[in-house]
């Protein structure tokens, strides 16, 4: 069965510092991986995806993610955090039927 | 291009009532999926519709149902509401096997 784990409930980082939000996955076959962000009282907003190809995926708002097959990880990164990046981040994997299986989410808090 | 729209945005119901939520996908998208988001269970898949047919279903009781119309708009219905049905219900549309685009959600409160 496909599954995704986000080991950190919350990540705190100072503005201007690099940030990493962790995600590990368990899939049978090739993984289709996604990152979404959710701001308060809003739906999920797509950030980036990995289907195949380069292990470093670039997405919206300066975010990128590194796919590591040997470590079964897909960590979300940004070189310089902004206060406006503070939100709830979800990692997801698409199972063979097409539905998304989400991690529990990680709250990112960026302090000025 | 307009995004995914969901109506209503907020809803308050009492136990035992039923509720219908609506979702209009992005123009051209034929697949619509529904998810339930709660603090305790996180994001859970309810069902997916494609070309008016349910293509996939999550592990929810039969009180949760849905349908899709010929214009790809979708509705989900929850009958005999329970307190535990209080949640944010999210709809997402997709084109082919690409990423899903989510609407703002409907916040359902069951009293």
Coordinates of N, CA and C in Angstrom, one line a residue:
Chain A
X1 N 0.8 -1.2 0.0 CA 0.0 0.0 0.0 C 0.9 1.2 0.0
X2 N 0.4 2.3 -0.7 CA 1.1 3.5 -0.7 C 0.9 4.3 0.6
X3 N 2.0 4.9 1.0 CA 1.9 5.8 2.2 C 2.9 6.9 2.2
X4 N 2.6 7.9 2.9 CA 3.5 9.1 3.0 C 3.6 9.4 4.5
X5 N 4.8 9.8 4.9 CA 5.0 10.2 6.3 C 5.7 11.6 6.3
X6 N 5.2 12.5 7.1 CA 5.8 13.7 7.4 C 6.2 13.7 8.9
X7 N 7.5 13.5 9.2 CA 7.9 13.2 10.5 C 7.8 14.4 11.5
X8 N 7.7 15.6 11.0 CA 7.7 16.8 11.8 C 6.3 17.5 11.8
X9 N 5.7 17.7 13.0 CA 4.4 18.4 13.0 C 4.6 19.9 12.7
X10 N 5.8 20.4 13.1 CA 6.0 21.8 12.9 C 7.5 22.1 12.7
X11 N 7.8 23.0 11.8 CA 9.1 23.4 11.5 C 9.2 24.9 11.7
X12 N 10.2 25.3 12.5 CA 10.4 26.8 12.7 C 11.7 27.2 12.1
X13 N 11.6 28.3 11.4 CA 12.8 28.9 10.7 C 12.8 30.4 10.7
X14 N 13.9 31.0 10.8 CA 14.0 32.5 10.7 C 13.9 32.9 9.3
X15 N 13.3 34.1 9.1 CA 13.2 34.6 7.8 C 14.6 34.8 7.2
X16 N 14.8 34.4 5.9 CA 16.0 34.5 5.2 C 16.9 33.3 5.3
X17 N 16.6 32.4 6.2 CA 17.3 31.1 6.4 C 16.7 30.1 5.4
X18 N 17.5 29.1 5.1 CA 16.9 28.0 4.3 C 15.9 27.1 5.1
X19 N 15.0 26.6 4.4 CA 14.0 25.7 5.1 C 13.9 24.4 4.4
X20 N 13.6 23.4 5.2 CA 13.4 22.0 4.7 C 12.2 21.4 5.4
X21 N 11.3 20.9 4.7 CA 10.1 20.2 5.2 C 10.2 18.7 4.7
X22 N 10.3 17.8 5.6 CA 10.6 16.4 5.3 C 9.4 15.6 4.9
X23 N 9.7 14.6 4.0 CA 8.6 13.7 3.5 C 9.3 12.4 3.1
X24 N 8.8 11.3 3.6 CA 9.2 10.0 3.2 C 8.0 9.2 2.6
X25 N 8.3 8.3 1.7 CA 7.2 7.6 1.1 C 7.4 6.1 1.0
X26 N 6.3 5.4 0.8 CA 6.4 4.0 0.6 C 5.4 3.7 -0.5
X27 N 6.0 3.2 -1.6 CA 5.1 2.9 -2.8 C 5.6 1.6 -3.4
X28 N 4.7 1.0 -4.1 CA 5.1 -0.1 -5.0 C 5.1 0.4 -6.4
X29 N 6.2 0.3 -7.1 CA 6.3 0.8 -8.4 C 6.9 2.2 -8.3
X30 N 6.7 2.9 -9.4 CA 7.3 4.3 -9.5 C 6.4 5.3 -8.8
X31 N 7.0 6.1 -8.0 CA 6.2 7.1 -7.2 C 5.9 8.3 -8.0
X32 N 4.6 8.8 -7.8 CA 4.2 10.1 -8.3 C 4.0 10.9 -7.1
X33 N 4.8 11.9 -6.8 CA 4.9 12.6 -5.6 C 4.5 14.1 -5.8
X34 N 3.9 14.7 -4.8 CA 3.4 16.0 -4.9 C 3.6 16.8 -3.5
X35 N 3.7 18.1 -3.7 CA 3.7 18.9 -2.5 C 2.6 20.0 -2.7
X36 N 1.8 20.2 -1.6 CA 0.7 21.2 -1.6 C 0.9 22.0 -0.4
X37 N 0.4 23.3 -0.5 CA 0.4 24.2 0.7 C -1.0 24.6 0.9
X38 N -1.3 24.8 2.2 CA -2.6 25.3 2.6 C -2.5 26.5 3.5
X39 N -3.1 27.6 3.1 CA -3.1 28.8 4.0 C -4.4 28.7 4.8
X40 N -4.5 29.4 5.9 CA -5.7 29.3 6.7 C -7.0 29.6 5.9
X41 N -8.0 28.8 6.2 CA -9.3 28.9 5.5 C -9.2 28.9 4.0
X42 N -8.3 28.2 3.5 CA -8.2 28.0 2.0 C -8.0 26.6 1.7
X43 N -8.2 26.3 0.4 CA -8.0 25.0 -0.1 C -6.5 24.7 -0.3
X44 N -6.2 23.6 -0.9 CA -4.8 23.2 -1.1 C -4.3 23.8 -2.4
X45 N -3.1 24.3 -2.4 CA -2.5 24.9 -3.5 C -1.3 24.1 -4.0
X46 N -1.3 23.7 -5.3 CA -0.2 22.9 -5.8 C 1.1 23.6 -5.8
X47 N 2.2 23.0 -5.4 CA 3.5 23.6 -5.4 C 4.4 22.9 -6.5
X48 N 4.5 21.6 -6.4 CA 5.3 20.9 -7.4 C 5.1 19.4 -7.4
X49 N 5.6 18.8 -8.4 CA 5.4 17.3 -8.5 C 6.6 16.6 -9.0
X50 N 6.8 15.4 -8.7 CA 7.8 14.5 -9.3 C 7.1 13.3 -9.9
X51 N 7.3 13.2 -11.2 CA 6.8 12.0 -12.0 C 8.0 11.2 -12.4
X52 N 8.9 11.8 -13.1 CA 10.1 11.1 -13.6 C 11.1 12.2 -14.0
X53 N 12.3 11.8 -14.2 CA 13.3 12.8 -14.7 C 14.2 13.2 -13.6
X54 N 14.6 14.5 -13.6 CA 15.6 15.1 -12.7 C 15.1 14.9 -11.3
X55 N 16.1 14.6 -10.4 CA 15.7 14.4 -9.0 C 15.4 15.7 -8.3
X56 N 15.9 16.8 -8.8 CA 15.6 18.1 -8.2 C 14.5 18.8 -9.0
X57 N 13.4 19.0 -8.3 CA 12.2 19.5 -9.0 C 11.9 20.9 -8.5
X58 N 11.8 21.8 -9.5 CA 11.5 23.2 -9.1 C 10.0 23.5 -9.2
X59 N 9.5 24.3 -8.3 CA 8.1 24.6 -8.3 C 7.8 26.0 -8.1
X60 N 6.6 26.3 -7.6 CA 6.1 27.7 -7.4 C 6.8 28.3 -6.3
X61 N 6.8 29.7 -6.3 CA 7.2 30.5 -5.2 C 8.6 30.2 -4.7
X62 N 9.5 29.7 -5.5 CA 10.9 29.5 -5.2 C 11.1 28.2 -4.4
X63 N 10.1 27.4 -4.3 CA 10.2 26.1 -3.7 C 10.8 25.0 -4.6
X64 N 11.5 24.1 -4.1 CA 12.0 23.0 -4.9 C 12.0 21.7 -4.0
X65 N 12.1 20.6 -4.6 CA 12.1 19.3 -3.8 C 13.1 18.4 -4.4
X66 N 13.7 17.6 -3.5 CA 14.7 16.7 -4.0 C 14.2 15.2 -3.8
X67 N 14.1 14.5 -4.9 CA 13.6 13.1 -4.9 C 14.9 12.3 -4.6
X68 N 14.8 11.4 -3.6 CA 15.9 10.5 -3.3 C 15.3 9.1 -3.2
X69 N 15.6 8.3 -4.3 CA 15.0 7.0 -4.4 C 15.6 6.0 -3.3
X70 N 16.9 6.1 -3.0 CA 17.5 5.2 -2.1 C 17.0 5.5 -0.6
X71 N 16.7 6.7 -0.3 CA 16.2 7.1 1.0 C 14.7 7.2 1.0
X72 N 14.0 6.9 -0.1 CA 12.6 7.1 -0.3 C 12.1 8.4 0.3
X73 N 12.8 9.5 0.0 CA 12.4 10.8 0.5 C 12.1 11.8 -0.6
X74 N 11.3 12.8 -0.2 CA 11.0 13.8 -1.2 C 10.8 15.1 -0.4
X75 N 11.9 15.6 0.1 CA 11.9 16.8 1.0 C 11.7 18.1 0.2
X76 N 10.9 19.0 0.8 CA 10.6 20.3 0.2 C 11.7 21.3 0.8
X77 N 12.2 22.1 -0.1 CA 13.2 23.0 0.3 C 13.0 24.4 -0.3
X78 N 13.6 25.4 0.4 CA 13.6 26.8 -0.2 C 14.9 27.4 0.4
X79 N 15.6 28.1 -0.5 CA 16.9 28.6 -0.1 C 16.8 29.8 1.0
X80 N 15.7 30.6 0.9 CA 15.5 31.7 1.8 C 14.1 31.9 2.1
X81 N 13.7 31.6 3.4 CA 12.3 31.6 3.8 C 11.8 33.0 3.9
X82 N 10.5 33.1 3.6 CA 9.8 34.4 3.8 C 8.7 34.2 4.9
X83 N 8.4 35.3 5.6 CA 7.3 35.2 6.6 C 6.0 34.7 5.9
X84 N 5.8 35.1 4.7 CA 4.6 34.7 4.0 C 4.5 33.2 3.6
X85 N 5.7 32.5 3.8 CA 5.7 31.1 3.5 C 5.0 30.3 4.7
X86 N 4.8 31.0 5.8 CA 4.2 30.3 6.9 C 2.8 29.7 6.5
X87 N 2.7 28.4 6.7 CA 1.4 27.7 6.2 C 1.6 26.3 6.6
X88 N 0.6 25.5 6.2 CA 0.5 24.1 6.4 C 0.9 23.4 5.1
X89 N 1.9 22.5 5.1 CA 2.4 21.9 3.9 C 2.1 20.4 4.0
X90 N 1.6 19.9 2.8 CA 1.3 18.5 2.7 C 2.1 17.8 1.6
X91 N 2.6 16.7 1.9 CA 3.2 15.8 0.9 C 2.2 14.8 0.5
X92 N 2.2 14.3 -0.8 CA 1.2 13.4 -1.2 C 1.8 12.4 -2.2
X93 N 1.3 11.2 -2.3 CA 1.6 10.3 -3.3 C 0.4 9.8 -4.0
X94 N 0.5 9.6 -5.3 CA -0.7 9.2 -6.1 C -0.7 7.6 -6.2
X95 N -1.7 7.0 -5.7 CA -1.7 5.5 -5.8 C -2.1 5.1 -7.2
X96 N -2.0 3.8 -7.5 CA -2.3 3.3 -8.8 C -3.7 3.6 -9.3
X97 N -4.7 3.9 -8.4 CA -6.0 4.2 -8.9 C -6.2 5.7 -9.2
X98 N -5.2 6.5 -8.8 CA -5.3 7.9 -9.1 C -5.5 8.8 -7.9
X99 N -6.0 8.2 -6.8 CA -6.3 9.1 -5.7 C -5.0 9.5 -5.0
X100 N -5.1 10.6 -4.3 CA -3.9 11.1 -3.6 C -4.0 10.7 -2.1
X101 N -2.8 10.2 -1.7 CA -2.7 9.8 -0.3 C -1.8 10.9 0.4
X102 N -2.3 11.5 1.4 CA -1.6 12.7 2.0 C -0.9 12.3 3.3
X103 N 0.3 13.0 3.5 CA 0.8 12.9 4.8 C 0.0 13.7 5.8
X104 N 0.4 13.7 7.1 CA -0.4 14.4 8.1 C -0.2 15.9 8.1
X105 N 0.7 16.4 7.3 CA 1.0 17.8 7.2 C 2.0 18.3 8.2
X106 N 2.7 19.4 7.8 CA 3.7 20.0 8.6 C 3.5 21.5 8.6
X107 N 3.3 22.1 9.8 CA 3.2 23.5 9.9 C 4.5 24.2 9.8
X108 N 4.7 25.1 8.9 CA 5.9 25.9 8.8 C 5.7 27.2 9.4
X109 N 6.5 27.6 10.3 CA 6.4 28.9 10.9 C 7.7 29.6 10.6
X110 N 7.6 30.7 9.9 CA 8.8 31.6 9.6 C 8.7 32.8 10.4
X111 N 9.7 33.1 11.2 CA 9.7 34.2 12.1 C 10.6 35.3 11.6
X112 N 10.1 36.6 11.7 CA 10.9 37.7 11.2 C 12.2 37.9 12.0
Chain B
X1 N -8.1 31.6 -16.6 CA -9.1 30.4 -16.4 C -9.5 30.3 -15.0
X2 N -10.8 30.2 -14.8 CA -11.4 30.2 -13.4 C -10.9 28.9 -12.8
X3 N -10.7 28.9 -11.4 CA -10.3 27.8 -10.7 C -11.5 26.9 -10.3
X4 N -11.3 26.0 -9.4 CA -12.3 25.1 -8.9 C -13.2 25.9 -7.9
X5 N -14.4 25.9 -8.1 CA -15.3 26.6 -7.1 C -16.2 25.6 -6.4
X6 N -16.4 26.0 -5.1 CA -17.2 25.1 -4.2 C -18.3 26.0 -3.5
X7 N -19.5 25.5 -3.5 CA -20.5 26.2 -2.8 C -21.3 25.2 -1.9
X8 N -21.8 25.6 -0.8 CA -21.5 26.9 -0.1 C -20.1 26.8 0.5
X9 N -19.6 27.9 1.0 CA -18.3 27.9 1.7 C -18.5 27.5 3.1
X10 N -19.6 27.8 3.7 CA -19.8 27.4 5.1 C -21.2 26.9 5.3
X11 N -21.4 26.0 6.1 CA -22.7 25.3 6.3 C -22.8 24.8 7.8
X12 N -23.9 25.1 8.4 CA -24.2 24.6 9.7 C -25.4 23.7 9.7
X13 N -25.3 22.5 10.2 CA -26.4 21.6 10.2 C -26.5 21.0 11.5
X14 N -27.6 20.3 11.8 CA -27.8 19.5 13.0 C -27.8 18.1 12.8
X15 N -27.5 17.3 13.8 CA -27.4 15.8 13.6 C -28.7 15.3 13.0
X16 N -28.5 14.3 12.2 CA -29.7 13.7 11.5 C -30.1 14.3 10.2
X17 N -29.7 15.6 10.0 CA -30.0 16.2 8.7 C -29.2 15.7 7.6
X18 N -29.5 16.1 6.4 CA -28.6 15.8 5.3 C -28.1 17.0 4.6
X19 N -27.0 16.9 3.9 CA -26.4 18.1 3.3 C -25.9 17.8 1.9
X20 N -26.0 18.7 1.0 CA -25.4 18.6 -0.4 C -24.4 19.7 -0.6
X21 N -23.3 19.3 -1.1 CA -22.2 20.2 -1.4 C -22.0 20.2 -2.9
X22 N -21.6 21.3 -3.5 CA -21.4 21.4 -4.9 C -20.0 21.8 -5.3
X23 N -19.5 21.3 -6.4 CA -18.2 21.6 -6.9 C -18.2 21.8 -8.4
X24 N -17.7 22.9 -8.9 CA -17.5 23.1 -10.3 C -16.0 23.0 -10.7
X25 N -15.6 22.1 -11.5 CA -14.2 22.0 -11.8 C -13.7 23.0 -12.8
X26 N -12.4 23.0 -13.0 CA -11.8 23.9 -14.0 C -12.4 23.5 -15.3
X27 N -12.6 24.5 -16.2 CA -13.2 24.2 -17.5 C -12.3 23.2 -18.2
X28 N -12.9 22.1 -18.7 CA -12.1 21.1 -19.5 C -11.7 19.9 -18.6
X29 N -11.7 20.1 -17.3 CA -11.4 19.0 -16.5 C -12.6 18.1 -16.3
X30 N -12.4 16.8 -16.5 CA -13.5 15.8 -16.4 C -13.5 15.0 -15.2
X31 N -12.3 15.0 -14.4 CA -12.2 14.2 -13.2 C -12.4 15.1 -12.0
X32 N -13.3 14.7 -11.1 CA -13.5 15.5 -9.9 C -13.3 14.5 -8.7
X33 N -12.5 14.9 -7.7 CA -12.3 14.1 -6.5 C -12.8 14.9 -5.3
X34 N -13.2 14.2 -4.3 CA -13.6 14.8 -3.0 C -12.7 14.2 -1.9
X35 N -12.4 15.1 -1.0 CA -11.6 14.8 0.2 C -12.2 15.4 1.4
X36 N -12.1 14.7 2.5 CA -12.5 15.2 3.8 C -11.2 15.6 4.6
X37 N -11.2 16.8 5.2 CA -10.1 17.2 6.0 C -10.6 17.4 7.5
X38 N -10.0 16.7 8.4 CA -10.3 16.9 9.8 C -9.0 17.0 10.6
X39 N -9.0 17.7 11.8 CA -7.7 17.8 12.5 C -7.2 16.4 12.9
X40 N -8.1 15.5 13.2 CA -7.7 14.2 13.7 C -7.2 13.2 12.7
X41 N -8.0 13.2 11.6 CA -7.7 12.2 10.5 C -6.9 12.8 9.3
X42 N -6.8 14.1 9.3 CA -6.1 14.7 8.2 C -6.9 14.7 6.9
X43 N -6.3 14.5 5.8 CA -6.9 14.5 4.5 C -7.2 13.1 4.1
X44 N -8.5 12.8 3.8 CA -8.9 11.5 3.4 C -9.7 11.5 2.2
X45 N -9.5 10.6 1.3 CA -10.1 10.5 0.0 C -11.5 10.0 0.2
X46 N -12.5 10.6 -0.4 CA -13.9 10.2 -0.4 C -14.2 9.4 -1.7
X47 N -14.2 10.1 -2.8 CA -14.5 9.4 -4.1 C -14.1 10.3 -5.2
X48 N -14.0 9.7 -6.4 CA -13.7 10.4 -7.6 C -14.7 10.0 -8.7
X49 N -15.1 11.1 -9.4 CA -16.0 10.9 -10.6 C -15.3 11.3 -11.9
X50 N -15.6 10.6 -12.9 CA -15.1 10.9 -14.2 C -16.1 10.5 -15.2
X51 N -16.5 11.5 -16.1 CA -17.5 11.3 -17.1 C -18.8 10.7 -16.5
X52 N -19.2 11.3 -15.4 CA -20.5 11.0 -14.7 C -20.5 9.6 -14.0
X53 N -19.3 9.0 -13.9 CA -19.2 7.7 -13.3 C -18.3 7.7 -12.1
X54 N -18.6 7.0 -11.1 CA -17.7 6.9 -9.9 C -16.6 6.0 -10.3
X55 N -15.4 6.5 -10.3 CA -14.3 5.7 -10.7 C -13.4 5.1 -9.5
X56 N -13.6 5.8 -8.4 CA -12.8 5.4 -7.3 C -13.5 5.7 -6.0
X57 N -13.4 5.0 -4.9 CA -14.1 5.2 -3.7 C -13.2 5.0 -2.5
X58 N -13.3 5.9 -1.5 CA -12.5 5.7 -0.3 C -13.3 4.9 0.7
X59 N -12.8 4.8 1.9 CA -13.4 4.0 3.0 C -14.3 4.8 3.9
X60 N -15.4 5.3 3.3 CA -16.4 6.0 4.0 C -17.7 5.3 4.0
X61 N -18.6 5.5 5.0 CA -19.8 4.7 5.0 C -20.8 5.2 3.9
X62 N -21.8 4.4 3.6 CA -22.7 4.7 2.5 C -23.5 6.0 2.7
X63 N -23.4 6.6 3.9 CA -24.1 7.9 4.0 C -23.5 9.0 3.2
X64 N -22.3 8.7 2.7 CA -21.5 9.6 1.9 C -21.7 9.2 0.4
X65 N -22.3 10.0 -0.4 CA -22.5 9.7 -1.8 C -22.2 10.9 -2.7
X66 N -22.1 10.6 -3.9 CA -21.9 11.7 -4.8 C -22.4 11.5 -6.2
X67 N -22.3 12.4 -7.1 CA -22.6 12.3 -8.4 C -22.0 13.3 -9.3
X68 N -21.9 13.1 -10.6 CA -21.4 14.1 -11.5 C -22.3 14.3 -12.6
X69 N -22.4 15.5 -13.1 CA -23.3 15.8 -14.2 C -22.6 15.9 -15.5
X70 N -23.3 16.0 -16.6 CA -22.7 16.0 -17.9 C -21.7 17.2 -18.1
X71 N -21.9 18.3 -17.4 CA -21.0 19.4 -17.5 C -19.8 19.3 -16.6
X72 N -19.6 18.1 -16.0 CA -18.5 17.8 -15.0 C -18.7 18.3 -13.6
X73 N -19.7 19.2 -13.4 CA -20.0 19.6 -12.0 C -20.3 18.4 -11.2
X74 N -19.9 18.5 -9.9 CA -20.2 17.3 -9.0 C -20.8 17.8 -7.8
X75 N -21.6 16.9 -7.2 CA -22.2 17.1 -5.9 C -21.9 16.0 -5.0
X76 N -21.7 16.3 -3.7 CA -21.6 15.2 -2.7 C -22.7 15.4 -1.7
X77 N -23.2 14.3 -1.2 CA -24.3 14.3 -0.3 C -23.9 13.5 0.9
X78 N -24.3 14.0 2.1 CA -24.1 13.3 3.3 C -25.4 13.2 4.0
X79 N -25.9 12.0 4.3 CA -27.2 11.9 4.9 C -27.0 11.5 6.4
X80 N -28.0 11.7 7.2 CA -28.0 11.4 8.6 C -26.7 11.9 9.2
X81 N -26.6 13.2 9.2 CA -25.3 13.8 9.7 C -25.0 13.4 11.1
X82 N -23.7 13.2 11.4 CA -23.2 12.9 12.7 C -22.2 14.0 13.1
X83 N -22.0 14.2 14.4 CA -21.1 15.2 14.8 C -19.7 15.0 14.2
X84 N -19.3 13.8 14.0 CA -18.0 13.5 13.4 C -17.8 13.9 12.0
X85 N -18.9 14.3 11.3 CA -18.9 14.7 9.9 C -18.4 16.1 9.8
X86 N -18.3 16.8 10.9 CA -17.8 18.2 10.8 C -16.4 18.2 10.3
X87 N -16.2 18.9 9.2 CA -14.9 18.9 8.5 C -14.9 19.9 7.4
X88 N -13.7 20.1 6.8 CA -13.6 20.8 5.6 C -13.6 19.8 4.5
X89 N -14.6 20.0 3.6 CA -14.7 19.1 2.4 C -14.1 19.8 1.2
X90 N -13.1 19.2 0.6 CA -12.4 19.7 -0.5 C -12.7 19.0 -1.8
X91 N -12.8 19.7 -2.8 CA -13.0 19.1 -4.1 C -11.8 19.5 -5.0
X92 N -11.4 18.6 -5.8 CA -10.3 18.8 -6.7 C -10.6 18.3 -8.1
X93 N -10.1 19.0 -9.1 CA -10.3 18.6 -10.5 C -8.9 18.3 -11.1
X94 N -8.9 17.5 -12.1 CA -7.7 17.2 -12.8 C -7.9 16.9 -14.2
X95 N -6.9 17.1 -15.0 CA -7.0 16.8 -16.4 C -6.0 15.6 -16.7
X96 N -6.5 14.5 -17.1 CA -5.7 13.3 -17.3 C -5.0 12.9 -16.0
X97 N -3.7 12.6 -16.1 CA -3.0 12.1 -14.9 C -2.1 13.2 -14.3
X98 N -2.5 14.4 -14.5 CA -1.7 15.5 -14.0 C -2.1 15.8 -12.5
X99 N -1.5 16.9 -12.0 CA -1.8 17.3 -10.6 C -3.3 17.7 -10.4
X100 N -3.7 17.5 -9.2 CA -5.1 17.9 -8.9 C -5.1 19.4 -8.4
X101 N -6.1 20.1 -8.8 CA -6.3 21.5 -8.4 C -7.5 21.5 -7.5
X102 N -7.3 22.1 -6.3 CA -8.3 22.1 -5.3 C -9.1 23.4 -5.2
X103 N -10.3 23.3 -4.8 CA -11.2 24.4 -4.5 C -10.9 24.9 -3.1
X104 N -11.6 26.0 -2.7 CA -11.4 26.5 -1.3 C -12.0 25.7 -0.2
X105 N -12.9 24.8 -0.6 CA -13.5 23.9 0.4 C -14.8 24.4 0.9
X106 N -15.6 23.5 1.5 CA -16.8 23.8 2.2 C -16.6 23.4 3.7
X107 N -16.8 24.4 4.6 CA -16.6 24.1 6.0 C -18.0 23.7 6.5
X108 N -18.1 22.4 6.9 CA -19.4 21.9 7.4 C -19.3 21.7 8.9
X109 N -20.2 22.3 9.6 CA -20.3 22.1 11.1 C -21.6 21.4 11.4
X110 N -21.5 20.4 12.2 CA -22.7 19.6 12.6 C -22.9 19.8 14.1
X111 N -24.0 20.3 14.4 CA -24.3 20.6 15.9 C -25.2 19.5 16.5

